Coordinates of C-alpha atoms and ligand atoms in Angstrom, one line a residue:
M1 CA 58.3 -68.6 58.0
R2 CA 60.2 -65.5 58.9
Y3 CA 56.9 -63.5 58.5
A4 CA 55.2 -65.9 60.8
A5 CA 57.9 -65.7 63.3
A6 CA 58.0 -61.8 63.3
H7 CA 54.2 -61.8 63.9
D8 CA 54.0 -64.7 66.2
L9 CA 51.6 -66.7 64.1
P10 CA 50.8 -70.4 63.9
V11 CA 51.8 -72.0 60.6
A12 CA 50.2 -74.9 58.6
V13 CA 51.1 -76.4 55.3
R14 CA 48.9 -78.1 52.6
A15 CA 49.5 -79.6 49.2
T16 CA 46.0 -81.0 48.1
G17 CA 44.1 -80.5 51.3
H18 CA 43.3 -84.3 51.5
G19 CA 44.5 -84.5 55.1
H20 CA 43.0 -81.3 56.6
T21 CA 40.9 -81.3 59.5
A22 CA 40.1 -77.7 60.3
G23 CA 40.6 -74.2 59.0
L24 CA 43.5 -72.2 60.5
H25 CA 42.2 -69.1 62.2
R26 CA 44.6 -66.1 62.4
G27 CA 47.8 -68.0 61.1
V28 CA 49.7 -68.7 57.9
V29 CA 48.9 -71.5 55.5
V30 CA 51.6 -72.3 53.1
T31 CA 50.2 -73.9 50.1
T32 CA 52.6 -76.0 47.9
G33 CA 50.2 -77.1 45.3
R34 CA 52.0 -75.3 42.3
M35 CA 55.5 -76.7 43.2
R36 CA 55.0 -79.9 41.1
A37 CA 58.3 -80.5 39.5
V38 CA 59.7 -84.0 39.4
R39 CA 63.3 -84.9 38.2
V40 CA 64.2 -88.5 37.9
D41 CA 67.8 -89.8 37.9
P42 CA 67.7 -93.3 36.3
A43 CA 71.2 -94.0 37.1
S44 CA 70.7 -93.8 40.9
R45 CA 67.0 -94.8 40.7
T46 CA 65.9 -91.7 42.6
A47 CA 63.6 -88.7 42.1
R48 CA 63.7 -85.3 43.5
V49 CA 60.1 -84.4 44.1
E50 CA 58.9 -80.9 44.9
A51 CA 56.5 -80.3 47.7
G52 CA 53.3 -80.1 45.8
A53 CA 53.8 -83.0 43.4
R54 CA 51.0 -85.6 43.4
S55 CA 51.5 -89.2 43.3
A56 CA 50.5 -89.3 39.6
D57 CA 53.2 -86.6 38.8
L58 CA 55.9 -88.9 40.2
V59 CA 54.5 -92.1 38.7
A60 CA 54.3 -90.5 35.2
A61 CA 57.9 -89.0 35.4
A62 CA 59.4 -92.4 36.7
A63 CA 57.6 -94.5 34.2
G64 CA 59.7 -93.3 31.2
D65 CA 62.7 -95.0 32.8
G66 CA 60.9 -98.3 33.7
L67 CA 60.8 -97.1 37.3
A68 CA 58.1 -96.5 39.9
P69 CA 57.7 -95.1 43.3
V70 CA 56.1 -97.2 46.2
S71 CA 52.9 -95.3 45.6
G72 CA 49.5 -95.8 47.1
S73 CA 45.9 -96.4 45.9
F74 CA 45.1 -92.8 44.8
P75 CA 46.9 -90.8 42.1
G76 CA 45.8 -87.4 43.5
V77 CA 47.4 -87.7 46.9
G78 CA 50.5 -85.5 47.7
V79 CA 53.8 -87.3 47.7
V80 CA 55.1 -85.4 50.7
G81 CA 52.0 -85.8 52.8
Y82 CA 51.9 -89.4 51.9
T83 CA 55.6 -90.2 52.6
L84 CA 55.7 -88.3 55.9
G85 CA 52.8 -90.5 57.1
G86 CA 54.8 -93.6 56.2
G87 CA 53.1 -94.2 52.9
L88 CA 51.2 -97.6 52.6
G89 CA 51.8 -98.5 48.9
L90 CA 49.8 -100.8 46.7
L91 CA 52.9 -103.0 46.6
G92 CA 54.0 -102.4 50.2
R93 CA 54.1 -106.0 51.0
E94 CA 56.8 -106.5 48.4
F95 CA 58.7 -103.1 48.6
G96 CA 58.0 -101.8 52.3
W97 CA 56.8 -98.4 53.3
A98 CA 57.3 -95.5 51.0
S99 CA 59.2 -93.8 53.9
D100 CA 61.7 -96.7 53.8
H101 CA 62.6 -95.3 50.3
L102 CA 63.2 -91.7 51.5
R103 CA 66.7 -90.7 50.9
A104 CA 66.8 -87.1 51.9
A105 CA 64.6 -84.1 52.4
E106 CA 64.9 -80.3 52.0
I107 CA 62.9 -78.5 54.7
V108 CA 62.4 -74.9 55.9
A109 CA 62.0 -75.3 59.7
A110 CA 60.3 -72.7 62.0
D111 CA 63.4 -70.5 62.1
G112 CA 63.1 -70.0 58.4
E113 CA 66.3 -71.7 57.4
L114 CA 66.5 -74.2 54.5
R115 CA 68.1 -77.4 55.5
R116 CA 69.0 -80.6 53.7
V117 CA 68.7 -83.6 55.9
G118 CA 69.5 -87.3 55.3
P119 CA 70.5 -90.4 57.2
G120 CA 72.1 -89.6 60.5
D121 CA 69.9 -86.6 61.2
E122 CA 67.1 -87.1 63.8
L123 CA 64.9 -84.7 61.8
F124 CA 65.3 -87.1 58.7
A125 CA 64.3 -90.1 61.0
A126 CA 61.2 -88.2 62.2
L127 CA 60.2 -87.4 58.5
R128 CA 60.2 -91.1 57.8
G129 CA 56.7 -91.8 58.9
G130 CA 56.5 -89.6 62.0
Q131 CA 54.8 -86.5 60.4
P132 CA 56.8 -84.2 62.7
D133 CA 55.1 -81.1 61.8
V134 CA 58.1 -78.7 62.4
G135 CA 58.6 -77.2 59.1
V136 CA 57.7 -77.0 55.3
V137 CA 59.2 -79.7 53.2
T138 CA 60.3 -78.0 50.0
A139 CA 61.4 -81.3 48.2
L140 CA 62.0 -85.0 48.9
M141 CA 64.6 -87.2 47.4
V142 CA 62.8 -90.7 47.0
G143 CA 64.1 -94.1 45.8
L144 CA 62.3 -95.8 42.9
V145 CA 61.9 -99.5 42.2
P146 CA 62.3 -101.1 38.7
L147 CA 58.7 -101.7 37.7
G148 CA 56.8 -101.4 34.3
S149 CA 53.6 -103.2 34.6
V150 CA 51.7 -105.4 37.2
V151 CA 48.6 -107.6 37.2
G152 CA 45.9 -105.9 39.2
G153 CA 42.2 -105.1 39.4
G154 CA 39.2 -105.3 41.5
L155 CA 36.4 -107.8 41.6
F156 CA 32.8 -106.6 42.8
L157 CA 30.7 -109.2 44.6
D158 CA 27.4 -108.9 46.5
A159 CA 27.8 -108.3 50.2
D160 CA 24.9 -110.9 50.6
D161 CA 27.6 -113.5 49.7
A162 CA 29.9 -112.2 52.5
A163 CA 29.8 -115.5 54.5
R164 CA 31.3 -117.3 51.6
V165 CA 33.7 -114.6 50.3
L166 CA 35.2 -113.2 53.6
P167 CA 37.0 -116.4 54.7
V168 CA 38.6 -117.0 51.4
V169 CA 39.8 -113.3 51.2
R170 CA 41.1 -113.6 54.7
R171 CA 42.9 -116.9 53.9
L172 CA 44.3 -115.5 50.7
G173 CA 45.7 -112.6 52.7
V174 CA 47.2 -114.8 55.5
D175 CA 48.9 -117.1 53.0
A176 CA 49.9 -114.4 50.4
P177 CA 53.5 -114.3 49.4
D178 CA 55.1 -111.0 49.7
A179 CA 54.5 -110.3 46.1
L180 CA 50.7 -110.4 46.3
S181 CA 48.7 -107.6 47.8
I182 CA 45.1 -108.0 48.7
S183 CA 42.6 -105.7 50.1
L184 CA 38.8 -105.7 50.5
G185 CA 36.3 -102.8 50.3
V186 CA 32.8 -102.9 51.6
V187 CA 31.0 -100.2 49.7
P188 CA 27.3 -99.1 49.7
V189 CA 27.0 -98.1 46.1
P190 CA 24.5 -95.4 45.4
D191 CA 21.5 -96.1 43.2
L192 CA 22.5 -93.6 40.4
D193 CA 22.5 -93.8 36.6
V194 CA 26.3 -93.0 36.5
V195 CA 27.0 -96.3 38.4
P196 CA 27.4 -99.5 36.3
A197 CA 24.1 -101.5 36.4
P198 CA 25.3 -104.7 38.0
I199 CA 26.4 -103.0 41.2
R200 CA 24.0 -100.1 41.3
G201 CA 22.2 -99.7 44.6
R202 CA 23.8 -102.7 46.1
T203 CA 26.3 -103.0 49.1
V204 CA 29.3 -104.7 47.4
L205 CA 32.5 -106.4 48.3
H206 CA 35.4 -105.0 46.3
V207 CA 38.3 -107.5 46.3
R208 CA 41.4 -105.7 45.0
L209 CA 44.5 -107.8 43.9
V210 CA 47.8 -106.6 42.6
S211 CA 51.1 -108.3 42.0
T212 CA 54.2 -108.2 40.1
D213 CA 53.8 -112.0 39.5
A214 CA 51.0 -112.7 37.1
D215 CA 50.5 -116.3 38.1
L216 CA 50.0 -115.3 41.8
A217 CA 47.5 -112.7 41.0
Y218 CA 45.4 -114.8 38.5
A219 CA 45.5 -117.8 41.0
A220 CA 44.0 -115.4 43.7
E221 CA 41.4 -114.1 41.3
A222 CA 40.3 -117.7 40.4
A223 CA 40.1 -118.5 44.1
V224 CA 37.7 -115.4 44.7
R225 CA 35.7 -116.2 41.6
E226 CA 35.0 -119.7 43.0
T227 CA 33.3 -118.4 46.2
A228 CA 30.4 -116.4 44.6
P229 CA 29.3 -114.7 41.4
V230 CA 31.4 -111.8 40.4
L231 CA 29.1 -108.8 39.4
L232 CA 31.7 -106.8 37.7
G233 CA 35.4 -106.4 37.3
G234 CA 38.5 -108.5 36.9
L235 CA 42.3 -108.5 36.6
R236 CA 44.5 -107.4 33.8
D237 CA 48.0 -106.5 32.8
L238 CA 48.3 -102.9 33.5
P239 CA 51.1 -100.3 33.5
W240 CA 51.9 -98.8 36.8
T241 CA 50.7 -95.4 35.4
D242 CA 47.1 -97.0 35.5
S243 CA 47.6 -98.3 39.0
G244 CA 44.9 -95.9 40.2
S245 CA 42.3 -98.0 38.5
I246 CA 42.7 -100.8 41.0
F247 CA 40.9 -99.1 43.9
A248 CA 39.1 -96.7 41.4
E249 CA 38.6 -94.1 44.2
P250 CA 36.4 -91.1 43.3
E251 CA 38.1 -88.0 42.3
T252 CA 35.3 -85.6 43.1
P253 CA 36.1 -83.7 46.3
H254 CA 33.7 -84.1 49.1
A255 CA 33.5 -83.8 52.9
Y256 CA 34.2 -86.8 54.8
E257 CA 35.6 -88.2 58.2
G258 CA 37.5 -91.4 58.6
T259 CA 39.6 -93.4 60.9
D260 CA 41.4 -96.8 61.1
V261 CA 42.8 -99.3 63.3
L262 CA 46.0 -101.4 62.9
V263 CA 45.5 -105.0 64.2
S264 CA 47.8 -107.8 64.9
D265 CA 45.4 -110.4 63.4
L266 CA 42.0 -110.5 61.8
P267 CA 40.0 -113.5 63.0
D268 CA 37.1 -114.5 60.7
G269 CA 34.6 -113.6 63.2
A270 CA 36.0 -110.1 63.7
L271 CA 36.0 -109.5 59.8
A272 CA 32.5 -110.8 59.6
G273 CA 31.5 -108.4 62.5
V274 CA 33.1 -105.4 60.8
V275 CA 31.2 -106.1 57.5
A276 CA 27.9 -106.7 59.3
A277 CA 28.3 -103.5 61.4
A278 CA 29.1 -101.5 58.3
R279 CA 25.9 -102.8 56.6
S280 CA 23.7 -102.0 59.6
A281 CA 25.3 -98.7 60.4
A282 CA 22.9 -95.7 60.6
V283 CA 25.4 -93.6 58.6
G284 CA 26.9 -94.9 55.3
C285 CA 30.2 -96.4 56.1
V286 CA 32.8 -97.4 53.5
V287 CA 35.3 -100.0 54.8
D288 CA 38.8 -100.7 53.4
V289 CA 40.6 -103.7 54.8
R290 CA 44.3 -104.1 53.6
R291 CA 46.7 -107.0 54.3
L292 CA 50.0 -105.6 55.6
G293 CA 53.0 -107.8 56.6
G294 CA 55.8 -108.9 54.3
A295 CA 58.3 -106.2 53.6
L296 CA 56.0 -103.7 55.7
A297 CA 57.0 -105.8 58.8
L298 CA 60.8 -105.5 58.2
P299 CA 62.7 -102.8 60.1
A300 CA 63.7 -99.8 58.0
D301 CA 67.3 -99.3 56.9
G302 CA 68.3 -96.7 59.4
A303 CA 66.3 -94.8 62.0
D304 CA 62.7 -94.1 61.2
A305 CA 59.3 -93.2 62.8
V306 CA 57.0 -95.7 61.4
S307 CA 55.1 -97.3 64.4
F308 CA 53.4 -100.7 64.6
R309 CA 55.2 -102.5 61.9
A310 CA 54.0 -105.8 63.3
A311 CA 50.4 -105.2 62.4
G312 CA 49.0 -107.8 60.0
W313 CA 46.1 -105.7 58.8
I314 CA 44.7 -102.3 58.6
V315 CA 40.9 -101.7 58.7
R316 CA 39.7 -98.2 57.8
V317 CA 36.2 -96.7 57.7
I318 CA 35.2 -93.5 55.9
S319 CA 31.8 -91.8 55.8
S320 CA 30.5 -88.7 54.0
T321 CA 29.7 -85.9 56.5
D322 CA 27.4 -84.0 54.1
G323 CA 24.2 -83.4 56.0
V324 CA 24.9 -85.9 58.7
P325 CA 25.4 -85.1 62.4
I326 CA 29.1 -85.7 63.2
S327 CA 28.0 -87.6 66.4
A328 CA 26.1 -90.1 64.2
V329 CA 29.2 -90.6 62.0
R330 CA 31.5 -91.2 64.9
S331 CA 29.1 -93.6 66.6
S332 CA 28.6 -95.6 63.4
Q333 CA 32.4 -95.7 62.7
A334 CA 33.0 -96.8 66.3
A335 CA 30.5 -99.7 65.9
V336 CA 32.1 -100.8 62.7
L337 CA 35.6 -101.0 64.3
A338 CA 34.4 -102.5 67.7
P339 CA 34.7 -106.1 66.6
L340 CA 38.6 -105.5 66.5
D341 CA 38.9 -104.3 70.0
G342 CA 40.7 -107.5 71.1
V343 CA 43.3 -107.3 68.4
R344 CA 44.1 -103.5 67.9
L345 CA 47.6 -102.2 68.1
G346 CA 47.2 -98.5 67.2
R347 CA 46.1 -96.3 64.3
M348 CA 47.8 -95.0 61.1
A349 CA 47.6 -91.2 61.3
G350 CA 47.6 -90.8 57.5
F351 CA 44.1 -92.4 57.4
V352 CA 42.5 -90.4 60.1
Y353 CA 40.5 -87.7 58.3
G354 CA 38.2 -84.9 59.2
G355 CA 37.8 -84.2 62.8
A356 CA 38.0 -87.9 63.9
P357 CA 39.5 -88.1 67.5
V358 CA 43.0 -89.5 67.6
S359 CA 45.7 -89.2 70.2
A360 CA 49.6 -89.3 69.8
E361 CA 49.6 -92.5 71.9
E362 CA 47.5 -94.2 69.4
V363 CA 49.5 -93.3 66.3
H364 CA 53.0 -93.4 67.6
A365 CA 55.0 -96.0 69.6
P366 CA 56.7 -94.5 72.8
E367 CA 60.1 -94.3 71.2
V368 CA 58.6 -92.4 68.2
R369 CA 56.9 -89.9 70.6
D370 CA 60.3 -89.3 72.3
L371 CA 62.0 -88.8 68.9
L372 CA 59.3 -86.3 67.9
A373 CA 59.5 -84.4 71.2
R374 CA 63.3 -84.0 70.6
V375 CA 62.9 -82.9 67.1
R376 CA 60.1 -80.4 67.9
A377 CA 62.2 -78.9 70.8
S378 CA 65.0 -78.4 68.4
Y379 CA 63.3 -77.3 65.2
D380 CA 60.0 -75.6 66.3
P381 CA 60.8 -74.5 69.9
D382 CA 58.0 -71.9 70.0
G383 CA 55.5 -74.6 68.7
R384 CA 54.4 -72.6 65.6
F385 CA 53.2 -75.8 63.8
A386 CA 52.0 -77.4 66.9
R387 CA 49.8 -74.4 67.5
A388 CA 48.2 -74.9 64.2
S389 CA 47.7 -78.5 65.0
A390 CA 46.2 -77.6 68.3
Q391 CA 43.4 -75.9 66.4
D392 CA 42.6 -79.3 64.8
D393 CA 42.5 -80.7 68.4
V394 CA 40.1 -78.1 69.5
E395 CA 37.9 -79.0 66.4
R396 CA 38.2 -82.6 67.2
G397 CA 37.1 -82.0 70.9
L398 CA 40.2 -83.3 72.3
E399 CA 41.4 -80.0 73.8
E400 CA 39.9 -77.0 75.4
A401 CA 40.6 -73.7 73.6
P402 CA 43.6 -72.2 75.2
A403 CA 43.2 -69.2 77.4
G404 CA 43.0 -66.2 75.4
R405 CA 42.2 -68.1 72.2
A406 CA 38.5 -68.4 72.5
D407 CA 38.5 -67.7 68.7
L408 CA 39.6 -71.3 68.3
A409 CA 36.4 -72.7 69.6
A410 CA 34.0 -70.2 68.2
E411 CA 33.0 -69.7 64.6
P412 CA 35.4 -67.2 63.1
E413 CA 33.9 -63.9 61.9
D414 CA 36.7 -63.1 59.6
A415 CA 37.4 -66.6 58.2
Ligands
FAD501 C1 41.5 -91.1 48.2 C2 42.7 -91.3 49.1 C3 43.4 -92.4 49.1 C4 44.5 -92.6 50.0 N1 45.2 -93.7 49.8 C5 46.3 -93.9 50.6 C6 47.2 -95.0 50.5 O1 47.0 -95.9 49.6 N2 48.3 -95.1 51.2 C7 48.6 -94.2 52.2 O2 49.5 -94.3 52.9 N3 47.8 -93.1 52.4 C8 46.8 -93.0 51.5 N4 46.0 -91.8 51.7 C9 46.3 -90.8 52.8 C10 47.2 -89.7 52.3 O3 48.4 -90.2 52.2 C11 47.2 -88.7 53.5 O4 45.9 -88.2 53.6 C12 48.2 -87.6 53.3 O5 48.4 -86.9 54.4 C13 47.7 -86.7 52.2 O6 48.6 -85.7 51.8 P1 48.3 -84.5 50.8 O7 49.5 -83.7 50.6 O8 47.5 -85.0 49.7 O9 47.2 -83.8 51.8 P2 47.4 -82.3 52.5 O10 46.2 -82.1 53.3 O11 47.8 -81.2 51.6 O12 48.5 -82.6 53.5 C14 48.4 -83.5 54.6 C15 49.4 -83.2 55.7 O13 50.7 -83.5 55.2 C16 51.6 -82.7 55.7 N5 52.2 -81.9 54.6 C17 51.8 -81.9 53.3 N6 52.8 -81.2 52.7 C18 53.8 -80.9 53.5 C19 55.1 -80.1 53.3 N7 55.4 -79.6 52.2 N8 55.9 -80.1 54.4 C20 55.5 -80.6 55.7 N9 54.3 -81.2 55.8 C21 53.5 -81.5 54.8 C22 50.9 -81.6 56.6 O14 50.9 -82.1 57.9 C23 49.5 -81.8 56.1 O15 48.6 -81.4 57.1 C24 44.8 -91.6 50.9 C25 44.1 -90.4 50.9 C26 43.0 -90.2 50.0 C27 42.2 -88.9 50.2

């Protein structure tokens, strides 16, 4: 940080690179990927997690003591990036946002000083879901919940049965007790030999269920099975260390762009419209619909920066950008989310990927924007991190390249 300050360079930070939108031209990129240590204190049910630790590192370290973090669907995500974005966990409806469990953070701000911040500090509040982008977090102290195993899994059904399946999934979501989490994927499965035959080459509905209460989970599974034939999958008792198998997201890196909307409600017609638009889109669109509510809707204990807690659902869309014009990706994704226009509250920044356009107004409530402005003025007054993010905005087409920084809009010769 001191080197960057001395040379007046913008700074960006990355752990896994999952959330990155653009290369950084003429700046400093701090990579934390080798700082993966996790130290669990079973007595206080907390863990100290270094900046580059992945979700799987924390889950594995906590499991030995019968504890678990409020982790999300993919074991390969960085704990810091996930938590700074709020962190929507697989059991979020029961335990709240991951950032609700943040206890303290160690951070090197733009001035090069290492600080430890906790409840009462505005910077700490901003780190709880606000992605303030004012420094490099070197470690987080996170709270853990007592959790050994859950009942969870995914059921694949043919998207041709959507008219029967969708209303039941939606109703299960609306009526679900907090201990039951439910989500729905709409996935155009490639016609490849590596894919299990029952779903190969079909567009499928992937209904994912997970609960700490076995009866709840199996009752929901039975209700889904009554709607239409299940092509593949089912629920089982599984240790939290296997929770990545519920969504079973691919681990192979590839280029993609994605966006999302947080909605107050999800009328049957809107859900059917989203699924129909995804199926007819010119560009392949993977949709992920997750029920929110429950503990996710409760206020945090202390100041924080999660916006739109009142959202009842989140609807995400992701497309591969390999060999596809970005304009085609964006218009297909806009068409998929258009049926939600009447119920949208905002977007969750952690699920906006690639160069997908997004504004601060869409991802942060007004009071959070004020908090972030104060924190940025205090901890990064020269805008060292903001300047790196501005390069993303140029890439997204939201901003003109600043005067004298034509390099931001042009292909770099020395990248
Ligand atoms: C397959 C997949 C599944 C996902 N599932 C979920 C889910 O279930 N729930 C959910 O909430 N999110 C989920 N996400 C979103 C994920 O939480 C965000 O993309 C997150 O930002 C990724 O963090 P990272 O460290 O892996 O990525 P990176 O690209 O390395 O980091 C992303 C951003 O986080 C910030 N950051 C990272 N490290 C630091 C640091 N040390 N100091 C300061 N800032 C830092 C930076 O702004 C950086 O640009 C998923 C993402 C993927 C790819």
